[in-house]
Short mmCIF file of C-alpha atoms in Angstrom, two decimals:
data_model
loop_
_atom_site.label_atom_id
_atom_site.label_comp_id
_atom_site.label_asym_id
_atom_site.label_seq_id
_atom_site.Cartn_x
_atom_site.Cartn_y
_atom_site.Cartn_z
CA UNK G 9 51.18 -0.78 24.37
CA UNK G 10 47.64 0.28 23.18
CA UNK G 11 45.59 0.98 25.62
CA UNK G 12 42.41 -1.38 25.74
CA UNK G 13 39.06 0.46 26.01
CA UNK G 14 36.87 -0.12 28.76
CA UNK G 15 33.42 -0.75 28.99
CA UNK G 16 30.89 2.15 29.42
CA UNK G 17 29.09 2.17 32.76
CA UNK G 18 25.76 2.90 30.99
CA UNK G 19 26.06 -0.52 28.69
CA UNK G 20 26.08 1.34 25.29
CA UNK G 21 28.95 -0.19 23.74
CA UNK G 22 27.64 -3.53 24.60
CA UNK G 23 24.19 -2.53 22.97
CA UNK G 24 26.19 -1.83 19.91
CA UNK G 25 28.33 -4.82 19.66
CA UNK G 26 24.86 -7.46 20.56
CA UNK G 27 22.81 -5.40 17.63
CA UNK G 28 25.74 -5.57 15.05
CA UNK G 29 26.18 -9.09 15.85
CA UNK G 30 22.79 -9.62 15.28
CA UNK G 31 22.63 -7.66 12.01
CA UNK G 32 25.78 -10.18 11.18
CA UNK G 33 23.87 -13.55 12.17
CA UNK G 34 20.38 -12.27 9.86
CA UNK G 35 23.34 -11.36 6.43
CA UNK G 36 25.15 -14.36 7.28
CA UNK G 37 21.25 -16.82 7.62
CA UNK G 38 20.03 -15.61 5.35
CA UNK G 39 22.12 -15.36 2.30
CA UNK G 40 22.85 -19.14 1.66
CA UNK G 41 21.60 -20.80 -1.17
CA UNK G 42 22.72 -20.50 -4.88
CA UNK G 43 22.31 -16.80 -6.21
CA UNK G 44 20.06 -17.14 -10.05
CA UNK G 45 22.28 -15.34 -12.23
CA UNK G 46 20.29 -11.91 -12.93
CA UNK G 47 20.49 -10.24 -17.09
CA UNK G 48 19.11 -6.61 -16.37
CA UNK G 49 20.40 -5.33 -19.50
CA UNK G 50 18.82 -7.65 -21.46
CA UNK G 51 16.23 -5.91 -24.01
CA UNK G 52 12.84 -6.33 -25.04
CA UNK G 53 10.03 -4.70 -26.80
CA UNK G 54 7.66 -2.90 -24.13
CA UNK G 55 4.72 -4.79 -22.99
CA UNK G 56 1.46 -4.80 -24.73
CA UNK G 57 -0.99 -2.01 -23.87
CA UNK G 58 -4.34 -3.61 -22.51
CA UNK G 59 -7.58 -2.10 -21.12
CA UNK G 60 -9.26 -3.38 -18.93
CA UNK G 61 -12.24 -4.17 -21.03
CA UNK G 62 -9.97 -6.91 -23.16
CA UNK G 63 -11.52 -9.75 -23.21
CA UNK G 64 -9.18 -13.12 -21.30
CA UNK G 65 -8.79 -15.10 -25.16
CA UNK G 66 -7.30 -11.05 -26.53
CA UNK G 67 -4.60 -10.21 -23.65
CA UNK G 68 -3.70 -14.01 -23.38
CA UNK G 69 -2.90 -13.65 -27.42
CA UNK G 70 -1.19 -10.11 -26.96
CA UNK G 71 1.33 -10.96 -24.04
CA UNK G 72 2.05 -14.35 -25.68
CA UNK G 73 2.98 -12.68 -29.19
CA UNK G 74 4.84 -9.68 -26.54
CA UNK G 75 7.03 -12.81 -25.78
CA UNK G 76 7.33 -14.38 -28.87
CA UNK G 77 9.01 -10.90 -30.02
CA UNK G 78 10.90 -10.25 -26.86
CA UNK G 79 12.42 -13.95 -27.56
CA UNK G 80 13.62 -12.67 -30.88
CA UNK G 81 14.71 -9.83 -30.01
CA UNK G 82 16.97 -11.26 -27.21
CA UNK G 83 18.51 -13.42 -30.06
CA UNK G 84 19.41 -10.55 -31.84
CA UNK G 85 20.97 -9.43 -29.37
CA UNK G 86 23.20 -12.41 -28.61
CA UNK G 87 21.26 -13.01 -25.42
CA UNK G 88 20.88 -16.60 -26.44
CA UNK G 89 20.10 -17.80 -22.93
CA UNK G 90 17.19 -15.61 -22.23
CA UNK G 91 15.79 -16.60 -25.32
CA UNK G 92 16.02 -20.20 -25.19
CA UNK G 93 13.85 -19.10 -21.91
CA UNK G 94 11.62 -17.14 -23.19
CA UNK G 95 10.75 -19.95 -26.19
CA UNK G 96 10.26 -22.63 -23.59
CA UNK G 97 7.92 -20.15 -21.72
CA UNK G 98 5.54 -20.37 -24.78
CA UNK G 99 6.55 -23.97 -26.00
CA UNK G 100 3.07 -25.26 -24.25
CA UNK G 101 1.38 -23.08 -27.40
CA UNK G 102 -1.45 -22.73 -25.01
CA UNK G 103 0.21 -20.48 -22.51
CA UNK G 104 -1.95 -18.06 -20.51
CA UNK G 105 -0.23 -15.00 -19.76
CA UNK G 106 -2.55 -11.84 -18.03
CA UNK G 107 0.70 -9.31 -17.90
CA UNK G 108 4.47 -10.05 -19.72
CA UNK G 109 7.39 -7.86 -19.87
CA UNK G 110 10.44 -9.01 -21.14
CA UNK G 111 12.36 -6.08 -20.31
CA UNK G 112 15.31 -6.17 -17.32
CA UNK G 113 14.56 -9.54 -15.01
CA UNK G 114 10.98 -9.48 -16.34
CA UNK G 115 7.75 -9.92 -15.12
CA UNK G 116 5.33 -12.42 -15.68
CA UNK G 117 1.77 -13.22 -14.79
CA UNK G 118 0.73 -16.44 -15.88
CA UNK G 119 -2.49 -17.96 -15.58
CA UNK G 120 -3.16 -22.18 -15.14
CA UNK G 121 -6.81 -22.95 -15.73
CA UNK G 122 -9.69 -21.75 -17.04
CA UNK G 123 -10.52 -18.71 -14.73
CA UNK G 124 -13.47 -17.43 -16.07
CA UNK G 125 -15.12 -20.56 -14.72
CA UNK G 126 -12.91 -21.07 -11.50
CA UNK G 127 -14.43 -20.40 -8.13
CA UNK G 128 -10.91 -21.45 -5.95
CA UNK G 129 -8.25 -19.70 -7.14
CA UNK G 130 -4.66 -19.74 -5.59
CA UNK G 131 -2.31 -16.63 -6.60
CA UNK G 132 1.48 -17.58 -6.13
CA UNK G 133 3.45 -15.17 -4.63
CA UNK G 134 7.80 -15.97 -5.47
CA UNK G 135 10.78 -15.10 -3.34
CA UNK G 136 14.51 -13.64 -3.99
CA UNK G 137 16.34 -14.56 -7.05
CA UNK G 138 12.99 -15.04 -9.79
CA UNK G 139 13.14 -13.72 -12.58
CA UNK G 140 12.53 -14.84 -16.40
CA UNK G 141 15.87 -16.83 -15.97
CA UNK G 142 14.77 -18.73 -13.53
CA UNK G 143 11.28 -18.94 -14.30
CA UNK G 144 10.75 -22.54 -14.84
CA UNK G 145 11.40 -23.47 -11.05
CA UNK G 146 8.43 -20.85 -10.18
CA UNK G 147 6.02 -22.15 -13.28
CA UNK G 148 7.07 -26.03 -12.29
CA UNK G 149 5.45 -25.28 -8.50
CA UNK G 150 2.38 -23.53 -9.97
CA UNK G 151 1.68 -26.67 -12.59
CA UNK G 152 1.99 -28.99 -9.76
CA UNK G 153 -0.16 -26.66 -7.77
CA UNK G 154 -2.92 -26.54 -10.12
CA UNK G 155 -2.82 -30.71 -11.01
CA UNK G 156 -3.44 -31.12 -7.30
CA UNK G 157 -6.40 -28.81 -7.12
CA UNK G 158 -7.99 -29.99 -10.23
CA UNK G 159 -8.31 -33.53 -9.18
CA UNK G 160 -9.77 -32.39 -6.10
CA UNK G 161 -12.21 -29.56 -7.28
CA UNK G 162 -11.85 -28.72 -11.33
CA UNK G 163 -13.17 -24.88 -11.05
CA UNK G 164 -9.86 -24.47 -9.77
CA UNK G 165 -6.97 -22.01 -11.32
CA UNK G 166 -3.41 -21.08 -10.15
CA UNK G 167 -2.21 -18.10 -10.76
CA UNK G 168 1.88 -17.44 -10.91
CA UNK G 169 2.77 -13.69 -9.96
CA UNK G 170 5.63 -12.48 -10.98
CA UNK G 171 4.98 -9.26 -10.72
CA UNK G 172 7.64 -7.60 -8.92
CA UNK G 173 11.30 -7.35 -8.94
CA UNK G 174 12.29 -9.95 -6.38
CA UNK G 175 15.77 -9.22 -4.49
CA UNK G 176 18.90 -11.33 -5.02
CA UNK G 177 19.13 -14.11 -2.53
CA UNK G 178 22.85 -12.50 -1.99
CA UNK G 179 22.57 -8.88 -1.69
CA UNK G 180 21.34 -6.61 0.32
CA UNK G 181 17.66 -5.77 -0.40
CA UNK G 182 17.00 -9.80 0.68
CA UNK G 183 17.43 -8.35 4.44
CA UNK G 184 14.86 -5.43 4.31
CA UNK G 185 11.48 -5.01 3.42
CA UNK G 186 12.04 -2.40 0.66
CA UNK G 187 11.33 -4.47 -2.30
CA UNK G 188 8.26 -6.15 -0.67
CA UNK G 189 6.99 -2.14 -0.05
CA UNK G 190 7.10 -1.47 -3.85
CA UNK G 191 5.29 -4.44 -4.88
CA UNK G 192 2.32 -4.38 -2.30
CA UNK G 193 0.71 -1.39 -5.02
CA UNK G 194 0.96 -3.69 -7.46
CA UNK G 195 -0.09 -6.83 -5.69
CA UNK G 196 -3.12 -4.53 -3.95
CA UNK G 197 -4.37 -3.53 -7.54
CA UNK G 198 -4.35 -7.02 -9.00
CA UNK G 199 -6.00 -8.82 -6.73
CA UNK G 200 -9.58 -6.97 -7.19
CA UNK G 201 -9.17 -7.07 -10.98
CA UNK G 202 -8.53 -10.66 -10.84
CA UNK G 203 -11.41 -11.18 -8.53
CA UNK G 204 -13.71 -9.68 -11.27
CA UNK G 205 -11.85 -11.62 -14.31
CA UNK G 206 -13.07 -14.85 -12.50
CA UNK G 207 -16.36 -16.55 -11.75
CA UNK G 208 -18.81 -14.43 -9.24
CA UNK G 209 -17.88 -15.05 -5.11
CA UNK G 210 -14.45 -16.75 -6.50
CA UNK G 211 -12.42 -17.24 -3.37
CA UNK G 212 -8.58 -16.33 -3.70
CA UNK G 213 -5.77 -17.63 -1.67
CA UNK G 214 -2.60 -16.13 -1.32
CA UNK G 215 0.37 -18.32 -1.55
CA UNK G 216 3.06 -16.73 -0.58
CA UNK G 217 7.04 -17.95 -0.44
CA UNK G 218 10.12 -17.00 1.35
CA UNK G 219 10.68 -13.56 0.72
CA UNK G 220 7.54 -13.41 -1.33
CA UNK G 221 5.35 -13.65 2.62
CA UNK G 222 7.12 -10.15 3.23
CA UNK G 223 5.36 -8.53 -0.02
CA UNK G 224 2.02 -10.28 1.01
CA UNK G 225 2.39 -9.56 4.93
CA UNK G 226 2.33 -6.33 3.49
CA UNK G 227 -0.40 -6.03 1.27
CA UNK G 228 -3.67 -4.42 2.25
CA UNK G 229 -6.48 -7.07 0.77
CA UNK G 230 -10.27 -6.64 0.46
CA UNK G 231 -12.41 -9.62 1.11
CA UNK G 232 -12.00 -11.24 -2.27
CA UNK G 233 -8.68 -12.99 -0.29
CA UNK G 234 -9.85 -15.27 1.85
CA UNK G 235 -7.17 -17.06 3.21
CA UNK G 236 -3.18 -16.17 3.41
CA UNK G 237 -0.52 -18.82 3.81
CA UNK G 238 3.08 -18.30 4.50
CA UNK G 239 5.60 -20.68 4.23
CA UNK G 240 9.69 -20.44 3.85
CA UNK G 241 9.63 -17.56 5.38
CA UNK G 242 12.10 -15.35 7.18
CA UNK G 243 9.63 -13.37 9.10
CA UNK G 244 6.96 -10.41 7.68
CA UNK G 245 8.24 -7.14 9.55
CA UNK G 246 4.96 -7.39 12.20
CA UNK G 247 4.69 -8.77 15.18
CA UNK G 248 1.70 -11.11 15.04
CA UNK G 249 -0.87 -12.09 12.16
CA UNK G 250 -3.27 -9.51 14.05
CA UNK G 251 -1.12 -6.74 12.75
CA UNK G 252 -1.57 -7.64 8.61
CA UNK G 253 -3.82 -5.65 6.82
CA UNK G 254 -6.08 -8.41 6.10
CA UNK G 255 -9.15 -10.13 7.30
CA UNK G 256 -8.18 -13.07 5.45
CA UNK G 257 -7.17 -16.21 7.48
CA UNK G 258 -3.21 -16.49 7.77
CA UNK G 259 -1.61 -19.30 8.26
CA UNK G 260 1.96 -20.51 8.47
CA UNK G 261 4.22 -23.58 7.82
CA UNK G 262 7.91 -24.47 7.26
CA UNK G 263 9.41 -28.08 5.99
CA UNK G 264 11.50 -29.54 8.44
CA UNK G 265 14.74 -29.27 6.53
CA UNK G 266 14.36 -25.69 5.26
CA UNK G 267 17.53 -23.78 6.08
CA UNK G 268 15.36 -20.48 6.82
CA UNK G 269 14.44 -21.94 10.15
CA UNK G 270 18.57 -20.28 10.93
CA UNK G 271 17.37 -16.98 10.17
CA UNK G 272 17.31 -14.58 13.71
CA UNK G 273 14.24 -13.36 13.96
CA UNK G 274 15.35 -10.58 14.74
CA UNK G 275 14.39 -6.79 13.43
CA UNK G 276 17.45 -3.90 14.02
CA UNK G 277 16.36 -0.65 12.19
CA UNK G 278 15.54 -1.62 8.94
CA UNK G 279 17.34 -4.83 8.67
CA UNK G 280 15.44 -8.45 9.25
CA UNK G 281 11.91 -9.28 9.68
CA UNK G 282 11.18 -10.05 13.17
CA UNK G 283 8.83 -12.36 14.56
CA UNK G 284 9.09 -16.18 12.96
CA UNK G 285 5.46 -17.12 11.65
CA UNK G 286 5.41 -20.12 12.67
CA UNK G 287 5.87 -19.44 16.14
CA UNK G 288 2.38 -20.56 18.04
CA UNK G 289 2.62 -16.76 19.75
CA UNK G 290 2.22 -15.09 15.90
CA UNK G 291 -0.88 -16.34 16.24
CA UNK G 292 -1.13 -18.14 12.45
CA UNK G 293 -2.49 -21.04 12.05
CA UNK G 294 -0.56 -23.80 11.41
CA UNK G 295 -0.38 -25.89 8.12
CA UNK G 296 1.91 -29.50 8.43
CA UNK G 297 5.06 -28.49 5.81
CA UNK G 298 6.15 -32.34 6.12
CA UNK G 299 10.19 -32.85 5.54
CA UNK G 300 11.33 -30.65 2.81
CA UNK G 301 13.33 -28.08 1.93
CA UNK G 302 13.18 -24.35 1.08
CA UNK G 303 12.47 -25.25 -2.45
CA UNK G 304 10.29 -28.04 -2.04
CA UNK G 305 6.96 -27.14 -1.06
CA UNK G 306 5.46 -27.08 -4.26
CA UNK G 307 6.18 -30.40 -5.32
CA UNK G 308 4.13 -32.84 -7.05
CA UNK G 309 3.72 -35.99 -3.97
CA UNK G 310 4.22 -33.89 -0.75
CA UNK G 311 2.53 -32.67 2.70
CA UNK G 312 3.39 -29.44 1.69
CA UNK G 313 1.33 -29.33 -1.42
CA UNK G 314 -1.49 -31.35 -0.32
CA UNK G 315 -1.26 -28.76 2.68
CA UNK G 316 -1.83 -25.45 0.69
CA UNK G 317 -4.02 -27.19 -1.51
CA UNK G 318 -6.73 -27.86 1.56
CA UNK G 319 -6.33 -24.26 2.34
CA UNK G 320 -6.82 -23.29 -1.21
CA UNK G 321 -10.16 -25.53 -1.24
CA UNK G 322 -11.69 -24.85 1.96
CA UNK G 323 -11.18 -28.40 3.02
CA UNK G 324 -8.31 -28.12 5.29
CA UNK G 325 -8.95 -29.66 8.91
CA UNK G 326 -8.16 -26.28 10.73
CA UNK G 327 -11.04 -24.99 9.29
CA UNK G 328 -14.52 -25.99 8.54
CA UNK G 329 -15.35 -25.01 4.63
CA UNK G 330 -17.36 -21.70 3.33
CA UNK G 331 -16.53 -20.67 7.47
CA UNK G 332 -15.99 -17.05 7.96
CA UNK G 333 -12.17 -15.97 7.82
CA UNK G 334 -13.15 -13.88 10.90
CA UNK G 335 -14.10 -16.64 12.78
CA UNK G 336 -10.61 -17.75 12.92
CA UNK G 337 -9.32 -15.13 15.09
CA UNK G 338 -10.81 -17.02 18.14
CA UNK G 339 -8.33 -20.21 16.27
CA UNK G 340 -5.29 -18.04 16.49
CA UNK G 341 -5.91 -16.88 19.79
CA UNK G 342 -6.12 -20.30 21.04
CA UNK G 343 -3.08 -21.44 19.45
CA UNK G 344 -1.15 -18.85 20.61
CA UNK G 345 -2.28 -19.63 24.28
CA UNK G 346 -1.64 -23.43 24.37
CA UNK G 347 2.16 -22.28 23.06
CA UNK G 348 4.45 -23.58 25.71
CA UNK G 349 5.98 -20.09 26.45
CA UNK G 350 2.40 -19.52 27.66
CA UNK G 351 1.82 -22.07 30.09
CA UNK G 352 3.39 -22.57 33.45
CA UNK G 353 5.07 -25.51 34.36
CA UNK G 354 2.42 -27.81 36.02
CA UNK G 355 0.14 -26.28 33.09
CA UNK G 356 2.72 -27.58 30.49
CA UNK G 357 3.03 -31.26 32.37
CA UNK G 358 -0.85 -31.77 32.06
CA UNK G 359 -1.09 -31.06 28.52
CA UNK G 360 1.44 -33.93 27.51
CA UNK G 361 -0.17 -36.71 26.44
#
């Protein structure tokens, strides 16, 4: 008979079973929904070559003939299915497209509005699994976006990035930051020049999705960002919204039935993302979400959208408009302390209603 092993007086084989059943509960959370199906083979011509001294009307006219060639050339190559998406990406004619690459999953930066003029601008950050295949879902959330501003405030724009290589919603790189750390460079870069593409003292918003809130989380932003807002999301790798390397305001919402609310917040080496921003004690503030989903906060009708759009415009409740991002960190500080976990018991009674 095999001799069963017994437990180590100094707890370390416990340690090691609770972390690698933790590491198990974050794979098994987080990789849930429908994986996009991926074509990194698929080829394209290389992107247009821009200055920065190209005028809006030129690069929107380069990138959109890019695509126009990338679409045939993924016919020719009996990639049928990425070019019946590419030709629907341009099918508007009037597409706006700052940066396109058709090359591999793609990248895409596409602009909604007229953002010379705009002076509220919302940049849309994506999560896992989008890509030109599954661009549609990411451009339908932006269009909805920008509808809901404009009949609000019409120097508005949205702004769709695309402009990293998002992970697979069922592999690996979904669990760590390591994507998210080679797209802050290109996130950091782009916001400044997109700052000085739009109308002077333009305020952006970030807008930032499921795994898309690690990238931003991440990002080191000047004070052309003005506010950051996290939603579907598994975590951001810090502790609390003090730690991001922004001044901007952060805040944080998730729909009632989004499945991410399962993920551990947990963080083991490099695996997961730690603290859950919507916890009171991250110290975000909080944005209502309403009932939906993981994939529904974008859409055209809901608390979500109406949610991010008052952040976008400066007209959200939390805080009073044109105020001072730093003048929030008093806000967060307060929310954190009325968190239950903070009070004691009698404490906790008197603040019922």
């Amino acid at each position: 008979m095999a001799r069963r092993p017994t437990a180590r007086p100094d707890g370390r084989d416990s340690g090691r079973l609770r972390r690698t059943l933790l590491a198990g509960l974050v794979a098994a959370a987080v990789v849930v929904p429908v994986s996009a199906a991926a074509s990194p083979a698929v080829p394209a011509p290389a992107p247009a070559v821009l200055g920065e001294d190209v005028a809006l009307p030129d690069r929107y006219a380069a990138n959109l003939a890019n695509l126009a060639e990338a679409a045939r050339t993924a016919e020719d190559a009996g990639r049928g299915s990425r070019a019946a998406k590419l030709r629907a990406m341009e099918a508007a004619g009037d597409a706006r497209f700052l940066v396109f690459d058709g090359r591999g999953k793609g990248r895409a930066t596409e602009v909604f509005g007229d953002l010379e003029t705009a002076d509220r601008i919302a940049v849309l950050i994506p999560g896992s699994d989008t890509t030109l295949d599954t661009y549609q879902r990411f451009r339908a959330g932006a269009l909805a976006l920008h509808q809901r501003l404009r009949a609000e405030h019409s120097r508005s724009a949205v702004v769709a990035w695309l402009g990293y290589d998002t992970p697979g919603t069922v592999s690996p790189a979904v669990l760590t930051a390591g994507r998210a750390d080679e797209a802050t460079a290109e996130l950091g870069s782009f916001l400044p020049r997109l700052a000085r593409s739009a109308a002077p003292g333009a305020r952006l918003s970030l807008l930032c999705h499921s795994y898309g809130s690690v990238v931003c989380a991440r990002t080191e932003t000047g004070p052309e960002v003005t506010d950051m807002a996290l939603f579907g999301s598994p975590g951001t790798g810090a502790a609390s919204a003090a730690e991001l390397p922004t001044s901007a305001r952060v805040w944080a919402g998730r729909g009632a039935a989004d499945w991410i609310s399962g993920v551990p917040h947990v963080r083991i080496g490099a695996v997961g993302f730690g603290a859950d921003p919507v916890d009171p004690a991250f110290g975000a503030l909080p944005f209502a979400a309403g009932p939906g989903g993981h994939s529904d906060y974008l859409k055209p009708g809901t608390e979500s959208l109406n949610s991010l759009a008052g952040i976008v415009l400066g007209t959200s409740p939390a805080v009073r408009p044109g105020a001072d991002p730093a003048a929030t960190t008093s806000a967060r500080a307060l929310s954190a302390l009325l968190a239950p976990s903070a009070l004691t018991a009698p404490e906790v009674s008197r603040a019922r209603p």
